[in-house]
CSV table of C-alpha atoms in Angstrom, one decimal:
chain,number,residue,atom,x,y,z
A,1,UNK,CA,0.0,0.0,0.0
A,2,UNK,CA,2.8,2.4,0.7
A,3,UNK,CA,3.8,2.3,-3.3
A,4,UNK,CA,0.4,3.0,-4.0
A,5,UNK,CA,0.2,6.2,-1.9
A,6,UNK,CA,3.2,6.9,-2.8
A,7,UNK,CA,1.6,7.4,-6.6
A,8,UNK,CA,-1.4,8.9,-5.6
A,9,UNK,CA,0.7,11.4,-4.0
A,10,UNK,CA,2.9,11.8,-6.9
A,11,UNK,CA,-0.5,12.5,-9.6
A,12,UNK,CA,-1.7,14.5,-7.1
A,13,UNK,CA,1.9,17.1,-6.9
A,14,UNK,CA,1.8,16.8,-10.7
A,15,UNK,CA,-2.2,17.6,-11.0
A,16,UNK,CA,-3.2,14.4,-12.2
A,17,UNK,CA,-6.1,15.0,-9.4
A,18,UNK,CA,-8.1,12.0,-11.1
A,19,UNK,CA,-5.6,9.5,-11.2
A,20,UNK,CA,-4.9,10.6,-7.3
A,21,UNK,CA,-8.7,10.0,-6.3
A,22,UNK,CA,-8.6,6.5,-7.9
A,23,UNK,CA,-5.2,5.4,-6.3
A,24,UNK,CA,-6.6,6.8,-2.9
A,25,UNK,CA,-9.2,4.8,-3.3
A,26,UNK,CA,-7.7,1.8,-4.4
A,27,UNK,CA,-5.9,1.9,-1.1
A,28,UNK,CA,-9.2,2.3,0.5
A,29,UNK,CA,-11.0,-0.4,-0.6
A,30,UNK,CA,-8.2,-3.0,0.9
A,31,UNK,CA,-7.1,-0.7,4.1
A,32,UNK,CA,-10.8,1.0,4.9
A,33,UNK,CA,-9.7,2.9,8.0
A,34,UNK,CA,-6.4,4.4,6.1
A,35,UNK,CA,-6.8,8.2,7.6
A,36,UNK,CA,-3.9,9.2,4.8
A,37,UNK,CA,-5.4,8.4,1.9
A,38,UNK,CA,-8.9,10.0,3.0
A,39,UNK,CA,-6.5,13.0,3.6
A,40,UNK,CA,-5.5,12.5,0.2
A,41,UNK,CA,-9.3,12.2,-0.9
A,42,UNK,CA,-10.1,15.3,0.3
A,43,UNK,CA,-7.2,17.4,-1.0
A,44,UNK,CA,-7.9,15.6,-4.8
A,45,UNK,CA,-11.6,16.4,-4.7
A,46,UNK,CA,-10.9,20.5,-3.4
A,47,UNK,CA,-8.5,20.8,-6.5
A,48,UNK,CA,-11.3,19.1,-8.8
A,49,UNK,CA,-13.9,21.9,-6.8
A,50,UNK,CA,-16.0,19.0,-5.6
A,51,UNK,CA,-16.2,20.6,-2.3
A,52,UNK,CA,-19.3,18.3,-0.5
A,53,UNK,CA,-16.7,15.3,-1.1
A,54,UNK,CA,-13.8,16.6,0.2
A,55,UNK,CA,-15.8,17.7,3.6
A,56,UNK,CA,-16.8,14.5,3.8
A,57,UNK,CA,-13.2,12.6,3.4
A,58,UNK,CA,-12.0,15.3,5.7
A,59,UNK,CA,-14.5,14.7,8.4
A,60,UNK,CA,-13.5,10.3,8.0
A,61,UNK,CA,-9.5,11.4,8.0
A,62,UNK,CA,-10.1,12.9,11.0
A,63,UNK,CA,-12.0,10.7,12.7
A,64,UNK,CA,-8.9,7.8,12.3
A,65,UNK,CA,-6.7,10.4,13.1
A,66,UNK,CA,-7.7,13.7,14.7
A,67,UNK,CA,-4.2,15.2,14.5
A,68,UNK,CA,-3.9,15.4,10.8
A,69,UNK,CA,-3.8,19.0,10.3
A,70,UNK,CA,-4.5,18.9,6.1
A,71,UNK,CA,-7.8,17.9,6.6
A,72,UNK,CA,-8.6,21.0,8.3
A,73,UNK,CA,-6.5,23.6,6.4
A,74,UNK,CA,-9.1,21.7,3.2
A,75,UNK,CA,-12.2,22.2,5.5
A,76,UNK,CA,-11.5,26.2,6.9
A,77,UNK,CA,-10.0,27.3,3.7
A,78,UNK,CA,-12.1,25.2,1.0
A,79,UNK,CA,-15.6,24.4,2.2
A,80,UNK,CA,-15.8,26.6,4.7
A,81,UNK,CA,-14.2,29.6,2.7
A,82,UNK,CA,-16.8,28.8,0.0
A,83,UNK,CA,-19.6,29.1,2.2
A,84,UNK,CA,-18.3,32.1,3.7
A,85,UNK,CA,-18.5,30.6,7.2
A,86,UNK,CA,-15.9,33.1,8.4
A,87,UNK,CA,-16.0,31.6,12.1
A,88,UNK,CA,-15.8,28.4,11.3
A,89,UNK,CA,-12.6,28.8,8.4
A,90,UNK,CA,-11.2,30.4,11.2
A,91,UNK,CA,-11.4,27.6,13.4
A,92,UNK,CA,-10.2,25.1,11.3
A,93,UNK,CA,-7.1,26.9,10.1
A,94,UNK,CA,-5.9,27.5,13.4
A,95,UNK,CA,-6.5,24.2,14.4
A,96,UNK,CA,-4.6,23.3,11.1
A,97,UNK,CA,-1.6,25.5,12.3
A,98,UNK,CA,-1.9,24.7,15.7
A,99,UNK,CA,-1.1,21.3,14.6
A,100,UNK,CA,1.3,21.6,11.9
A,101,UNK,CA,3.2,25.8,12.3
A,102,UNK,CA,5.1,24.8,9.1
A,103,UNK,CA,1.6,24.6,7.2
A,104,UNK,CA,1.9,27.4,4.6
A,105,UNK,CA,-1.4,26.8,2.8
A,106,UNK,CA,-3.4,27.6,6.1
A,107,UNK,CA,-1.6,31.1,6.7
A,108,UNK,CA,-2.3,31.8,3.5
A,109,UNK,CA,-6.0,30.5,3.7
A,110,UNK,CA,-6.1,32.8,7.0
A,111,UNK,CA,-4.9,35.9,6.1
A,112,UNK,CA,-8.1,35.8,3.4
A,113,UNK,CA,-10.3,34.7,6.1
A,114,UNK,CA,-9.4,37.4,7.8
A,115,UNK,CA,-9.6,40.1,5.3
A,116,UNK,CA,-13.4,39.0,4.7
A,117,UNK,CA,-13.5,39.8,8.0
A,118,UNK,CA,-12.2,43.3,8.2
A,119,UNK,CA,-9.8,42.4,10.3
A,120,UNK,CA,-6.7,43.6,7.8
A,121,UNK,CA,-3.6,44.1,10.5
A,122,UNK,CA,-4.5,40.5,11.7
A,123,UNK,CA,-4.1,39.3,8.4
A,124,UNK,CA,-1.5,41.3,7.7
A,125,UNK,CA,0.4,39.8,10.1
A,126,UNK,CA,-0.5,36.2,9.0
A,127,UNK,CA,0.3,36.8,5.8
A,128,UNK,CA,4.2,38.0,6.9
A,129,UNK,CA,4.2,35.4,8.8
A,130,UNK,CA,3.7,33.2,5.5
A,131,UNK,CA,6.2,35.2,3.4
A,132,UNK,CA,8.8,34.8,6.0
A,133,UNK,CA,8.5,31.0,6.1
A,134,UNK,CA,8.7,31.0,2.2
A,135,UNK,CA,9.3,34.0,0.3
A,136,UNK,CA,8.1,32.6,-2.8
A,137,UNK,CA,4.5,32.4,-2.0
A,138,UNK,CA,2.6,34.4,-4.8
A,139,UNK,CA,-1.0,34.1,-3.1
A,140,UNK,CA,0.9,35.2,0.4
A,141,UNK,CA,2.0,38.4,-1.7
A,142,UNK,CA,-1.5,38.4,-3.3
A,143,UNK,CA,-3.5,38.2,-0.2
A,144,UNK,CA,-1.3,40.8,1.6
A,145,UNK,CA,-1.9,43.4,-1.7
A,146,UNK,CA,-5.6,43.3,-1.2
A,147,UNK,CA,-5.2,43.8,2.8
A,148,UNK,CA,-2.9,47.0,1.8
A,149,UNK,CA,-5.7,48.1,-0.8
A,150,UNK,CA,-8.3,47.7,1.6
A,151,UNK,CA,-6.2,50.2,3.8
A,152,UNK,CA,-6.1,52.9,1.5
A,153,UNK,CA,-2.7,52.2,0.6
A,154,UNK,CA,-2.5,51.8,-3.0
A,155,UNK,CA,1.3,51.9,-3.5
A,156,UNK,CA,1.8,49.4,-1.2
A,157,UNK,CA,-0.2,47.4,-2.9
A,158,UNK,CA,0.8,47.9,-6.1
A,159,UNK,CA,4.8,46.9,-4.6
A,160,UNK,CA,3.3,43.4,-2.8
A,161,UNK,CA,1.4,42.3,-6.1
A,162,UNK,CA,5.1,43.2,-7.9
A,163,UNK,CA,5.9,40.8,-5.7
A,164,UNK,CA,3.7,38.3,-6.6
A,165,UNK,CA,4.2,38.4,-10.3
A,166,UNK,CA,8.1,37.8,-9.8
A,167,UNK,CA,6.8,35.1,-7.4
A,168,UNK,CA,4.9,33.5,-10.3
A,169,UNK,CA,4.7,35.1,-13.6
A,170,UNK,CA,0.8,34.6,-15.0
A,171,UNK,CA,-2.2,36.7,-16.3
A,172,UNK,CA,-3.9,36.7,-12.6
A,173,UNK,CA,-0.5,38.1,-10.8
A,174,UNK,CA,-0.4,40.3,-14.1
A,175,UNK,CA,-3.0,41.6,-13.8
A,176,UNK,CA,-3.0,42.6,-10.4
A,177,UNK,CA,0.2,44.5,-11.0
A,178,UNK,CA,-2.1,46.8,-13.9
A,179,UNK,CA,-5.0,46.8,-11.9
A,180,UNK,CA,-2.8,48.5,-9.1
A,181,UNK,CA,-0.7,51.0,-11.2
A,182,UNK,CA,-4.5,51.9,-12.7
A,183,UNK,CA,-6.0,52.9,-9.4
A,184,UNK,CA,-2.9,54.5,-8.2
A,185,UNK,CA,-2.5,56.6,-11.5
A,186,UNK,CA,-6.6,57.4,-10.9
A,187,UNK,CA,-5.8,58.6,-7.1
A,188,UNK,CA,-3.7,61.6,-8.9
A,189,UNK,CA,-5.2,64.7,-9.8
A,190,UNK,CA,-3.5,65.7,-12.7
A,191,UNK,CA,-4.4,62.1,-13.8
A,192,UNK,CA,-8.1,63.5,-14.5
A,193,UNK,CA,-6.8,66.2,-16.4
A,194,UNK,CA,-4.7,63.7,-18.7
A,195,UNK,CA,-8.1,61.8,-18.8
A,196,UNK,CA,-10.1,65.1,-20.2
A,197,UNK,CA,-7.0,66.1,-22.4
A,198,UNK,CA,-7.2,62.8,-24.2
A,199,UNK,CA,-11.2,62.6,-24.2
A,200,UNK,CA,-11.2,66.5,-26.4
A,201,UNK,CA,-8.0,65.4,-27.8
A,202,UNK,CA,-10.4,63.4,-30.7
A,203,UNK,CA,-12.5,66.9,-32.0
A,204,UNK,CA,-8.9,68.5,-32.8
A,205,UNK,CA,-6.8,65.6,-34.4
A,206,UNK,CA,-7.2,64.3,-38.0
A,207,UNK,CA,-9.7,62.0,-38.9
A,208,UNK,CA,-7.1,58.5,-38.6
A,209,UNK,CA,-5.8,59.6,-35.4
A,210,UNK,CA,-9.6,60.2,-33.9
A,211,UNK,CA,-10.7,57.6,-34.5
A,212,UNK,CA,-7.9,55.7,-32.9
A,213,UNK,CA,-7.5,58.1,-30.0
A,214,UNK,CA,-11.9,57.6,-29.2
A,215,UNK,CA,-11.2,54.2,-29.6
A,216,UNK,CA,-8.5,54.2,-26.6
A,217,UNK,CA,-10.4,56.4,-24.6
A,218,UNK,CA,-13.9,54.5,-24.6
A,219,UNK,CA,-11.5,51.0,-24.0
A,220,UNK,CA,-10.1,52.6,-21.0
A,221,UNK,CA,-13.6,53.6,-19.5
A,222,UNK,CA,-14.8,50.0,-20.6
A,223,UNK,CA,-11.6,48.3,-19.0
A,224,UNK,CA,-12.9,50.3,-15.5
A,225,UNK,CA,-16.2,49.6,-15.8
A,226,UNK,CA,-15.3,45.8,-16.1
A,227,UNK,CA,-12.6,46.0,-13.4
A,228,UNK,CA,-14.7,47.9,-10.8
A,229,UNK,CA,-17.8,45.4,-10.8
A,230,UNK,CA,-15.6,42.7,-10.9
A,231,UNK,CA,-14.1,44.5,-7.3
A,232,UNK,CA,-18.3,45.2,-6.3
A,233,UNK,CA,-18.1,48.9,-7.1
A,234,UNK,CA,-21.4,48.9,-8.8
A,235,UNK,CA,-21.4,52.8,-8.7
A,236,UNK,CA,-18.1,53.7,-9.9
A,237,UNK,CA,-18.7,51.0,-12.5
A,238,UNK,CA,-22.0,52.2,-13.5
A,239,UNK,CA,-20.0,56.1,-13.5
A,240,UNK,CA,-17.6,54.4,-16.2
A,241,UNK,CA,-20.1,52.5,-18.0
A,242,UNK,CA,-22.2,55.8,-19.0
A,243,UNK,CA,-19.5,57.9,-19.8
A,244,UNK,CA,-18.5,54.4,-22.1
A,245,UNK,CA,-21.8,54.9,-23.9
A,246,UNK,CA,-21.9,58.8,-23.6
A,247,UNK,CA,-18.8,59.2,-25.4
A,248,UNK,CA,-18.9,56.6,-28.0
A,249,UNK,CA,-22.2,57.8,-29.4
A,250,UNK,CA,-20.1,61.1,-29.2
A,251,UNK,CA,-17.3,60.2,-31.3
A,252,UNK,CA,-19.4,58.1,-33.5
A,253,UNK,CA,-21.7,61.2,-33.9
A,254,UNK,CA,-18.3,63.3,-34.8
A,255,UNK,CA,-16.8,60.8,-36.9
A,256,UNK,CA,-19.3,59.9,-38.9
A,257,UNK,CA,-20.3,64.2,-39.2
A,258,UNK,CA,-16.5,64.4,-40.4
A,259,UNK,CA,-16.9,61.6,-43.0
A,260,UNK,CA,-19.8,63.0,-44.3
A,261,UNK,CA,-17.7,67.0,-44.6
A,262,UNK,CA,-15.2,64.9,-46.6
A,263,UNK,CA,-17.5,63.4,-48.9
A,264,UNK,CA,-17.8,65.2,-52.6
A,265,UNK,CA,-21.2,66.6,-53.5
């Protein structure tokens, strides 16, 4: 059985998380009351998003074997997180890190617990904790950006989600990075005067350059309309998303006015 965990555990590092489930379970139809491989059960199904199975494996891991501390990192920040049982995710992943202080998922899993909370220095000081342990956590950085830009504190922010894209590279950590320099550039004042300079800009330029220029403008107030109801800033997204229609019927009124000048009679 140990060779067969020992493969279940190596589809699950390399994300075969099917092959994983059916090793685990292969060892559990011959060793029933084997508490690791309903651990491992539970962390296959959480990757796969099949949440209701991976409580339940959790909740038969731990009953063989109550000091597993996986189980509960899965249960406070998987199911639990999900269901946005704050109290409980809490619970679990201090139980987790009670158990285990070396268990970097459950800091990480905390410090977003906690900023659901409103508690931001508390997970601010999780979330160090995490990055001291290992300073290539991305979601650590992540996690830490959001408690900074829940503060008010923009730049910061914008350095810890840096951070997290040299961490790990990708579109997600990516766009973080833009989604910070944006709302820092937007938290400038002469930034609004850039913003009216470029929507006039448009009525003075030739014709080619108009067009492109409108087109930039009405993308940017479409890119923040997106980005703030994403964040749950129905108003400010709303804001962007009228002056997105205002001005393209605008520059389609003034472009189309200007093709028709240039037409011969």
């Amino acid at each position: 059985m140990d060779a067969k965990l020992t493969e279940a555990k190596r589809h699950y590092k390399t994300g075969n998380y099917r092959k994983a489930l059916r090793d685990y379970q292969a060892v559990l139809d011959i060793e029933p009351d084997n508490a690791i491989a309903y651990q491992g059960m539970a962390q296959s199904m959480s990757r796969l998003g099949q949440f209701g199975e991976a409580e339940k494996a959790c909740c038969q891991a731990l009953e063989l074997n109550p000091n597993l501390a996986i189980p509960y990192a899965i249960l406070g920040g998987g199911v639990y997180f999900r269901q946005q049982l704050w109290q409980e995710a809490e619970e679990a992943l201090r139980k987790a890190i009670a158990l285990d202080p070396m268990i970097e998922e459950a800091y990480i899993s905390l410090g977003g617990v906690l900023i659901e909370q409103g508690r931001l220095q508390d997970a601010m000081d999780v979330l160090h904790t995490t990055i001291e342990m290992n300073p290539k956590r991305h979601m650590a950085y992540y996690n830490l950006s959001v408690a900074y830009a829940q503060q008010g504190k923009t730049l910061d922010a914008l350095k810890v989600a840096f951070r997290a894209f040299q961490a790990v590279p990708s579109i997600n950590t990516g766009r973080a990075v833009a989604s910070y320099i944006l709302r820092y550039l937007v938290e400038q004042p002469i930034f609004y005067l850039v913003l009216i300079s470029f929507a006039i800009l448009p009525f003075v330029l030739p014709l080619a350059y108009a067009i492109i220029l409108s087109m930039v403008v009405a993308g940017f107030h479409t890119w923040q309309a997106i980005l703030n109801f994403q964040l749950g800033n129905r108003k400010a997204g709303g804001v962007h998303l009228l002056l997105t229609i205002a001005l393209v019927t605008l520059y389609a009124c003034y472009i189309v006015s200007r093709f028709s000048l240039r037409r011969p009679n």
